[in-house]
Amino acid sequence: MAAVAETRVFLEVRRRLQSALLVVGEPKDAGLLMDISITPSSLQMKTPEGCTEIGLPAEVRLVPSSCRGLQYVPGDGLHLRLQAQAEFNTKPISMFNPSSRAQGCCTFYCQSCGEVIIRDRKLLRVLPLPSENWGALVGEWCCHPDPFANKPLHPQVNDCFIGDSFFLVNLRSDLWQPRPEVAPAKMSCVSSDTHFKLKPKANTKVICKRCKVMLGETMSSETIKFYMTEIMIQPSERNFPVIPRSQFVQSVIAQCLVELSSARSTFRFSIQGHDGKAYVLLWLLNSDSLVIESLGSSKSITKFPLLEDTSKADSSSAWNAVKVLYQPCITSRNEKLVSSWDNDISVHSLTLPSATCLELLLILSRNNATLPLTLRCMNSFQHFFH
């Protein structure tokens, strides 16, 4: 029975394709015979030493008669594909819900330690920032000079502007605010096409007073850019929710990729640090996967430890996953590929604190190692489920 209990099971269900990939790993004792039975709601593995049954979540149903592509991969286990049925809400979860936040006061927390950054802020307007090239579109379509030229977009007191990976918030003198490491320097506009992107001339990092984590950057004397991976925004009547750091980073990055790919039809991303260096290249493959992983019993079915939607805490349920390929770019790795992607207009850049980029690399590397061997690489890229 011990050999069966340690058998690895990996199941990926593609919601749109209504298909599933099942990988049943070898038992610890490689010479042990195993009989595998598939029912619509469970997987059953029998050996001379006993029987183990893995129950699937109620949301997932398999079609046993559709099994095909059966093959044994040494060191990996048994692979097969079959039809599956799964009904899930496909609407992505927004990082910041304007309707719910604009009704009352919000409190900004440092996600790492729970320190209050801005307390009881009434947000009357929560608006998305325009895309990077909106200034060029104004020039193309308007017969008069650009009225927004050299006018950066900064929020007013009760505004919050949402960028690809950050929030822009106006500071008020009656609110405690994070302390920059160095006094803010004058800012200069990068180009006429990116009015809301300002380039700091000096170190303008904003840090948490308690844990010293970088939260964002000062954009002007009244405006701070907070990175989504460092800040949690909650209604003031709620307590600070304790979420493990790695889970929070995974969830934020996954949601950013899904929302950007849907809004801008872009599927390749360059994750850059606030120092301007590229840390990792991500290639989004699909966002409709449901992933279940088990080590042999229904009690061990847990959330796949990657960049998944962490809103579902029930370990017996399936969860949405985003599948990506990735390439690390630190220590001068993949310089030619980075240069090629930098010059490709279809590649979208996301800027995060450099320390968070390193955290993301550790998450990618650690969880890539948990995949079945044959799923870890594809065309020199490493495979990953968010």
Short mmCIF file of C-alpha atoms in Angstrom, two decimals:
data_model
loop_
_atom_site.label_atom_id
_atom_site.label_comp_id
_atom_site.label_asym_id
_atom_site.label_seq_id
_atom_site.Cartn_x
_atom_site.Cartn_y
_atom_site.Cartn_z
CA MET A 1 0.00 0.00 0.00
CA ALA A 2 2.91 2.34 0.70
CA ALA A 3 4.09 2.08 -2.88
CA VAL A 4 0.68 3.08 -4.18
CA ALA A 5 0.39 6.00 -1.78
CA GLU A 6 3.49 7.56 -3.25
CA THR A 7 2.30 7.32 -6.86
CA ARG A 8 2.29 10.71 -8.57
CA VAL A 9 -0.84 11.76 -10.48
CA PHE A 10 -0.95 14.89 -12.64
CA LEU A 11 -4.10 15.94 -14.49
CA GLU A 12 -4.48 18.96 -16.76
CA VAL A 13 -7.96 19.71 -18.13
CA ARG A 14 -8.31 22.17 -20.99
CA ARG A 15 -11.65 23.88 -20.45
CA ARG A 16 -12.14 25.20 -24.00
CA LEU A 17 -10.94 22.03 -25.72
CA GLN A 18 -12.79 19.75 -23.27
CA SER A 19 -9.77 17.46 -23.17
CA ALA A 20 -7.42 16.24 -20.48
CA LEU A 21 -3.84 15.02 -20.13
CA LEU A 22 -3.31 12.41 -17.43
CA VAL A 23 0.14 11.41 -16.18
CA VAL A 24 0.33 8.57 -13.68
CA GLY A 25 3.83 8.31 -12.27
CA GLU A 26 5.63 5.09 -11.51
CA PRO A 27 5.24 3.67 -8.01
CA LYS A 28 8.26 3.82 -5.76
CA ASP A 29 8.84 0.14 -6.38
CA ALA A 30 9.38 0.15 -10.14
CA GLY A 31 8.78 -3.59 -10.38
CA LEU A 32 5.34 -3.42 -8.79
CA LEU A 33 2.45 -4.22 -11.14
CA MET A 34 -0.33 -1.65 -11.22
CA ASP A 35 -3.86 -1.81 -12.63
CA ILE A 36 -5.31 1.65 -13.38
CA SER A 37 -9.06 2.18 -13.73
CA ILE A 38 -10.65 5.46 -14.83
CA THR A 39 -14.22 6.41 -14.01
CA PRO A 40 -15.94 9.75 -14.69
CA SER A 41 -15.34 10.88 -11.11
CA SER A 42 -12.26 9.01 -9.91
CA LEU A 43 -9.00 7.26 -10.65
CA GLN A 44 -8.33 3.84 -9.15
CA MET A 45 -4.92 2.20 -8.86
CA LYS A 46 -4.62 -1.44 -7.81
CA THR A 47 -1.47 -3.33 -6.91
CA PRO A 48 -0.90 -6.69 -5.22
CA GLU A 49 -0.47 -4.75 -1.99
CA GLY A 50 -3.76 -2.87 -2.08
CA CYS A 51 -5.99 -0.34 -3.83
CA THR A 52 -5.98 3.45 -3.79
CA GLU A 53 -8.81 5.57 -5.21
CA ILE A 54 -8.45 9.27 -6.01
CA GLY A 55 -11.73 11.16 -6.16
CA LEU A 56 -11.94 14.06 -8.62
CA PRO A 57 -13.59 17.37 -7.72
CA ALA A 58 -17.28 17.63 -8.50
CA GLU A 59 -16.55 20.23 -11.21
CA VAL A 60 -14.51 17.77 -13.30
CA ARG A 61 -15.84 14.72 -15.15
CA LEU A 62 -13.79 12.42 -17.38
CA VAL A 63 -14.97 10.30 -20.32
CA PRO A 64 -13.21 6.93 -19.85
CA SER A 65 -14.19 5.55 -23.27
CA SER A 66 -12.30 8.38 -25.02
CA CYS A 67 -8.82 7.35 -23.80
CA ARG A 68 -6.19 7.61 -26.54
CA GLY A 69 -2.49 8.24 -27.06
CA LEU A 70 -1.55 5.78 -24.33
CA GLN A 71 2.20 5.56 -23.88
CA TYR A 72 4.73 4.70 -21.22
CA VAL A 73 7.59 7.13 -20.70
CA PRO A 74 10.51 5.70 -18.70
CA GLY A 75 11.15 7.71 -15.57
CA ASP A 76 7.92 9.66 -16.02
CA GLY A 77 5.12 7.13 -16.01
CA LEU A 78 1.99 6.50 -18.03
CA HIS A 79 0.67 9.26 -20.32
CA LEU A 80 -2.77 9.33 -21.92
CA ARG A 81 -5.32 11.80 -23.23
CA LEU A 82 -9.09 11.71 -22.93
CA GLN A 83 -12.16 13.89 -23.13
CA ALA A 84 -13.20 15.84 -20.06
CA GLN A 85 -16.01 18.08 -18.94
CA ALA A 86 -15.45 21.09 -16.70
CA GLU A 87 -17.68 24.08 -16.10
CA PHE A 88 -15.97 27.14 -14.65
CA ASN A 89 -16.45 30.88 -14.64
CA THR A 90 -14.04 32.17 -17.29
CA LYS A 91 -14.24 35.81 -16.24
CA PRO A 92 -10.82 36.92 -14.97
CA ILE A 93 -10.61 38.32 -11.47
CA SER A 94 -9.54 41.96 -11.56
CA MET A 95 -6.72 43.12 -9.33
CA PHE A 96 -8.77 46.15 -8.35
CA ASN A 97 -12.56 46.21 -8.54
CA PRO A 98 -13.59 49.85 -9.06
CA SER A 99 -17.24 49.34 -8.16
CA SER A 100 -16.52 47.74 -4.81
CA ARG A 101 -13.66 50.07 -3.87
CA ALA A 102 -15.34 53.35 -4.85
CA GLN A 103 -18.26 52.83 -2.48
CA GLY A 104 -16.28 53.23 0.73
CA CYS A 105 -12.87 53.93 2.22
CA CYS A 106 -9.89 51.76 1.41
CA THR A 107 -6.71 51.00 3.27
CA PHE A 108 -3.41 50.28 1.53
CA TYR A 109 -1.22 47.64 3.20
CA CYS A 110 2.31 46.42 2.65
CA GLN A 111 1.69 42.86 1.49
CA SER A 112 4.91 41.55 3.03
CA CYS A 113 4.35 42.65 6.63
CA GLY A 114 0.84 44.15 6.86
CA GLU A 115 1.99 47.68 7.68
CA VAL A 116 -0.65 50.32 6.91
CA ILE A 117 0.62 52.52 4.08
CA ILE A 118 -2.47 54.69 3.46
CA ARG A 119 -5.39 54.53 5.85
CA ASP A 120 -9.07 55.22 5.07
CA ARG A 121 -8.64 56.65 1.58
CA LYS A 122 -11.91 57.50 -0.15
CA LEU A 123 -11.49 56.68 -3.84
CA LEU A 124 -14.06 58.38 -6.01
CA ARG A 125 -12.42 57.51 -9.33
CA VAL A 126 -10.59 54.29 -10.15
CA LEU A 127 -9.50 54.53 -13.77
CA PRO A 128 -7.27 52.45 -16.05
CA LEU A 129 -4.37 54.26 -17.66
CA PRO A 130 -4.31 54.30 -21.48
CA SER A 131 -2.03 52.02 -23.41
CA GLU A 132 1.56 52.98 -24.08
CA ASN A 133 0.99 54.29 -27.60
CA TRP A 134 -2.11 56.36 -26.99
CA GLY A 135 -0.21 59.61 -27.69
CA ALA A 136 0.75 58.36 -31.15
CA LEU A 137 -2.89 57.56 -31.88
CA VAL A 138 -3.90 61.11 -30.96
CA GLY A 139 -1.35 62.44 -33.45
CA GLU A 140 -2.61 60.12 -36.18
CA TRP A 141 -6.30 60.83 -35.79
CA CYS A 142 -6.43 64.49 -34.79
CA CYS A 143 -5.96 67.36 -37.23
CA HIS A 144 -4.86 69.73 -34.47
CA PRO A 145 -1.76 69.61 -32.28
CA ASP A 146 -1.75 67.08 -29.46
CA PRO A 147 -3.49 68.82 -26.53
CA PHE A 148 -1.92 66.33 -24.09
CA ALA A 149 1.68 66.86 -25.16
CA ASN A 150 4.06 67.18 -22.20
CA LYS A 151 1.16 66.76 -19.76
CA PRO A 152 1.76 63.67 -17.62
CA LEU A 153 -1.27 61.93 -16.21
CA HIS A 154 -1.31 62.26 -12.42
CA PRO A 155 -4.22 61.32 -10.12
CA GLN A 156 -6.08 63.83 -7.97
CA VAL A 157 -6.62 63.37 -4.24
CA ASN A 158 -9.43 60.81 -4.52
CA ASP A 159 -8.19 59.10 -7.67
CA CYS A 160 -6.40 55.84 -8.30
CA PHE A 161 -4.99 55.19 -11.78
CA ILE A 162 -4.29 51.58 -12.73
CA GLY A 163 -1.35 50.65 -14.96
CA ASP A 164 -0.23 47.26 -16.22
CA SER A 165 1.51 46.34 -12.97
CA PHE A 166 1.11 49.36 -10.72
CA PHE A 167 -1.25 51.87 -9.10
CA LEU A 168 -0.80 55.65 -9.22
CA VAL A 169 -2.05 57.35 -6.05
CA ASN A 170 -2.07 60.98 -4.95
CA LEU A 171 -0.63 61.68 -1.51
CA ARG A 172 -2.21 64.00 1.03
CA SER A 173 -0.46 65.76 3.90
CA ASP A 174 -2.93 64.41 6.47
CA LEU A 175 -2.10 60.80 5.64
CA TRP A 176 0.97 58.90 6.64
CA GLN A 177 2.95 58.07 3.55
CA PRO A 178 5.91 55.78 2.82
CA ARG A 179 9.30 57.38 3.12
CA PRO A 180 11.53 57.51 0.05
CA GLU A 181 15.10 56.42 0.64
CA VAL A 182 16.29 59.60 -1.06
CA ALA A 183 14.43 62.86 -1.56
CA PRO A 184 12.49 62.74 -4.84
CA ALA A 185 14.32 64.19 -7.79
CA LYS A 186 12.93 66.09 -10.75
CA MET A 187 11.24 63.88 -13.30
CA SER A 188 11.46 63.99 -17.06
CA CYS A 189 9.08 62.57 -19.64
CA VAL A 190 10.43 59.58 -21.56
CA SER A 191 8.65 60.43 -24.80
CA SER A 192 5.56 62.17 -26.11
CA ASP A 193 3.91 58.78 -26.64
CA THR A 194 4.12 57.74 -22.99
CA HIS A 195 2.80 60.72 -21.06
CA PHE A 196 2.17 58.81 -17.87
CA LYS A 197 5.63 57.18 -17.78
CA LEU A 198 8.22 59.37 -16.15
CA LYS A 199 11.88 58.51 -15.84
CA PRO A 200 13.51 59.22 -12.47
CA LYS A 201 16.87 60.95 -12.56
CA ALA A 202 17.83 59.69 -9.13
CA ASN A 203 16.93 57.00 -6.62
CA THR A 204 13.27 57.58 -5.76
CA LYS A 205 12.41 54.21 -4.22
CA VAL A 206 9.56 54.12 -1.72
CA ILE A 207 10.06 51.64 1.10
CA CYS A 208 7.96 50.21 3.91
CA LYS A 209 9.01 51.67 7.23
CA ARG A 210 8.58 48.35 9.00
CA CYS A 211 10.09 45.68 6.72
CA LYS A 212 12.11 47.93 4.33
CA VAL A 213 10.61 46.27 1.25
CA MET A 214 10.42 48.42 -1.87
CA LEU A 215 6.77 49.34 -2.45
CA GLY A 216 7.08 51.67 -5.43
CA GLU A 217 8.58 54.91 -6.69
CA THR A 218 7.83 58.60 -6.36
CA MET A 219 6.64 60.01 -9.67
CA SER A 220 6.24 63.61 -8.51
CA SER A 221 5.97 65.53 -5.25
CA GLU A 222 2.35 64.37 -4.92
CA THR A 223 2.19 61.05 -6.80
CA ILE A 224 3.49 57.60 -5.91
CA LYS A 225 3.54 54.52 -8.09
CA PHE A 226 2.81 51.41 -6.02
CA TYR A 227 3.59 48.04 -7.58
CA MET A 228 0.71 45.54 -7.51
CA THR A 229 2.98 42.80 -6.20
CA GLU A 230 3.82 44.83 -3.07
CA ILE A 231 0.51 46.42 -2.04
CA MET A 232 -2.84 45.03 -0.91
CA ILE A 233 -5.89 47.32 -1.08
CA GLN A 234 -8.80 46.35 1.16
CA PRO A 235 -12.02 48.04 2.34
CA SER A 236 -11.18 49.76 5.61
CA GLU A 237 -13.74 47.73 7.55
CA ARG A 238 -11.88 44.50 6.72
CA ASN A 239 -8.79 43.18 8.44
CA PHE A 240 -5.51 42.60 6.64
CA PRO A 241 -5.69 39.18 4.93
CA VAL A 242 -2.61 37.03 5.56
CA ILE A 243 -1.57 35.45 2.25
CA PRO A 244 1.76 33.66 1.78
CA ARG A 245 4.12 35.84 -0.21
CA SER A 246 4.76 33.34 -3.00
CA GLN A 247 1.04 32.72 -3.52
CA PHE A 248 0.34 36.43 -3.72
CA VAL A 249 3.10 37.07 -6.28
CA GLN A 250 1.91 34.13 -8.37
CA SER A 251 -1.70 35.30 -8.33
CA VAL A 252 -0.85 38.90 -9.26
CA ILE A 253 1.42 37.94 -12.16
CA ALA A 254 -1.08 35.39 -13.49
CA GLN A 255 -3.92 37.92 -13.46
CA CYS A 256 -1.78 40.56 -15.14
CA LEU A 257 -0.88 38.15 -17.95
CA VAL A 258 -4.47 37.06 -18.49
CA GLU A 259 -5.87 40.60 -18.52
CA LEU A 260 -3.15 41.98 -20.81
CA SER A 261 -3.40 39.10 -23.27
CA SER A 262 -7.16 39.58 -23.46
CA ALA A 263 -7.08 43.38 -23.77
CA ARG A 264 -4.10 43.74 -26.11
CA SER A 265 -3.76 40.36 -27.84
CA THR A 266 -0.17 40.03 -26.67
CA PHE A 267 1.23 36.73 -25.43
CA ARG A 268 4.94 37.40 -24.88
CA PHE A 269 6.13 39.37 -21.88
CA SER A 270 9.46 40.66 -20.67
CA ILE A 271 9.58 40.95 -16.88
CA GLN A 272 11.94 43.79 -16.02
CA GLY A 273 13.17 45.16 -12.74
CA HIS A 274 12.91 48.79 -11.72
CA ASP A 275 16.62 48.96 -12.57
CA GLY A 276 15.75 48.44 -16.26
CA LYS A 277 17.21 44.92 -16.50
CA ALA A 278 15.27 41.99 -17.94
CA TYR A 279 14.97 39.10 -15.49
CA VAL A 280 12.68 36.61 -17.22
CA LEU A 281 10.85 36.17 -20.53
CA LEU A 282 7.35 34.70 -20.38
CA TRP A 283 5.37 33.21 -23.26
CA LEU A 284 1.68 32.70 -22.46
CA LEU A 285 0.35 29.48 -24.00
CA ASN A 286 -3.18 29.32 -22.62
CA SER A 287 -5.26 30.45 -19.66
CA ASP A 288 -8.03 27.83 -19.67
CA SER A 289 -6.24 24.98 -17.90
CA LEU A 290 -7.52 23.30 -14.76
CA VAL A 291 -4.82 21.45 -12.87
CA ILE A 292 -5.04 18.70 -10.27
CA GLU A 293 -2.02 17.10 -8.64
CA SER A 294 -2.05 14.27 -6.15
CA LEU A 295 0.41 11.99 -4.41
CA GLY A 296 -2.00 9.12 -4.12
CA SER A 297 -5.07 9.89 -2.00
CA SER A 298 -8.01 12.26 -2.24
CA LYS A 299 -6.79 14.06 0.88
CA SER A 300 -3.56 14.99 -0.88
CA ILE A 301 -5.22 16.77 -3.79
CA THR A 302 -4.02 20.33 -3.31
CA LYS A 303 -3.70 23.50 -5.27
CA PHE A 304 -0.87 23.20 -7.79
CA PRO A 305 1.86 25.40 -6.24
CA LEU A 306 2.29 27.78 -9.14
CA LEU A 307 0.87 31.08 -10.32
CA GLU A 308 -2.72 29.99 -9.95
CA ASP A 309 -5.83 31.83 -8.84
CA THR A 310 -5.54 31.62 -5.04
CA SER A 311 -9.12 32.64 -4.40
CA LYS A 312 -10.14 28.97 -4.09
CA ALA A 313 -8.82 27.64 -0.80
CA ASP A 314 -10.71 24.33 -0.91
CA SER A 315 -8.08 21.66 -1.48
CA SER A 316 -10.67 19.26 -2.94
CA SER A 317 -11.57 21.56 -5.85
CA ALA A 318 -9.93 22.22 -9.19
CA TRP A 319 -8.42 25.60 -9.92
CA ASN A 320 -7.68 27.75 -12.93
CA ALA A 321 -4.09 27.76 -14.15
CA VAL A 322 -2.18 29.83 -16.69
CA LYS A 323 0.35 27.86 -18.74
CA VAL A 324 3.51 29.67 -19.81
CA LEU A 325 6.98 29.04 -21.16
CA TYR A 326 9.83 30.99 -19.57
CA GLN A 327 13.50 31.79 -20.01
CA PRO A 328 15.68 33.25 -17.23
CA CYS A 329 17.73 36.30 -18.24
CA ILE A 330 19.98 36.90 -15.22
CA THR A 331 23.79 36.62 -15.27
CA SER A 332 23.86 37.47 -19.00
CA ARG A 333 21.82 34.40 -19.96
CA ASN A 334 19.90 34.43 -23.26
CA GLU A 335 21.25 37.86 -24.26
CA LYS A 336 20.45 37.36 -27.96
CA LEU A 337 16.90 36.30 -27.17
CA VAL A 338 16.41 39.27 -24.85
CA SER A 339 17.68 41.64 -27.53
CA SER A 340 15.37 40.08 -30.09
CA TRP A 341 12.35 40.41 -27.81
CA ASP A 342 13.25 44.00 -26.91
CA ASN A 343 13.06 44.92 -30.59
CA ASP A 344 9.79 43.08 -31.18
CA ILE A 345 6.72 45.33 -30.90
CA SER A 346 4.52 42.33 -30.05
CA VAL A 347 6.40 41.79 -26.77
CA HIS A 348 4.97 43.64 -23.76
CA SER A 349 7.17 44.72 -20.86
CA LEU A 350 6.11 44.53 -17.22
CA THR A 351 8.16 46.38 -14.60
CA LEU A 352 8.41 45.13 -11.02
CA PRO A 353 10.82 45.68 -8.14
CA SER A 354 14.05 43.83 -8.87
CA ALA A 355 13.73 41.78 -5.67
CA THR A 356 10.27 40.63 -6.77
CA CYS A 357 11.66 39.61 -10.17
CA LEU A 358 14.14 37.37 -8.36
CA GLU A 359 11.29 35.97 -6.24
CA LEU A 360 9.41 35.16 -9.43
CA LEU A 361 12.43 33.38 -10.87
CA LEU A 362 12.71 31.23 -7.74
CA ILE A 363 9.00 30.37 -7.96
CA LEU A 364 9.32 29.45 -11.64
CA SER A 365 12.38 27.28 -11.06
CA ARG A 366 11.04 25.56 -7.95
CA ASN A 367 7.70 24.67 -9.45
CA ASN A 368 9.02 23.69 -12.86
CA ALA A 369 10.88 20.94 -10.98
CA THR A 370 7.54 19.57 -9.69
CA LEU A 371 6.17 18.91 -13.19
CA PRO A 372 6.46 15.49 -14.86
CA LEU A 373 9.82 15.29 -16.63
CA THR A 374 8.38 15.43 -20.15
CA LEU A 375 6.43 18.62 -19.38
CA ARG A 376 9.33 20.68 -18.06
CA CYS A 377 10.78 21.94 -21.36
CA MET A 378 9.60 22.89 -24.84
CA ASN A 379 11.85 24.20 -27.63
CA SER A 380 14.60 25.35 -25.22
CA PHE A 381 12.01 27.12 -23.03
CA GLN A 382 11.08 25.82 -19.62
CA HIS A 383 7.47 24.93 -18.96
CA PHE A 384 5.35 26.38 -16.18
CA PHE A 385 1.76 26.41 -14.97
CA HIS A 386 0.65 29.66 -13.25
#
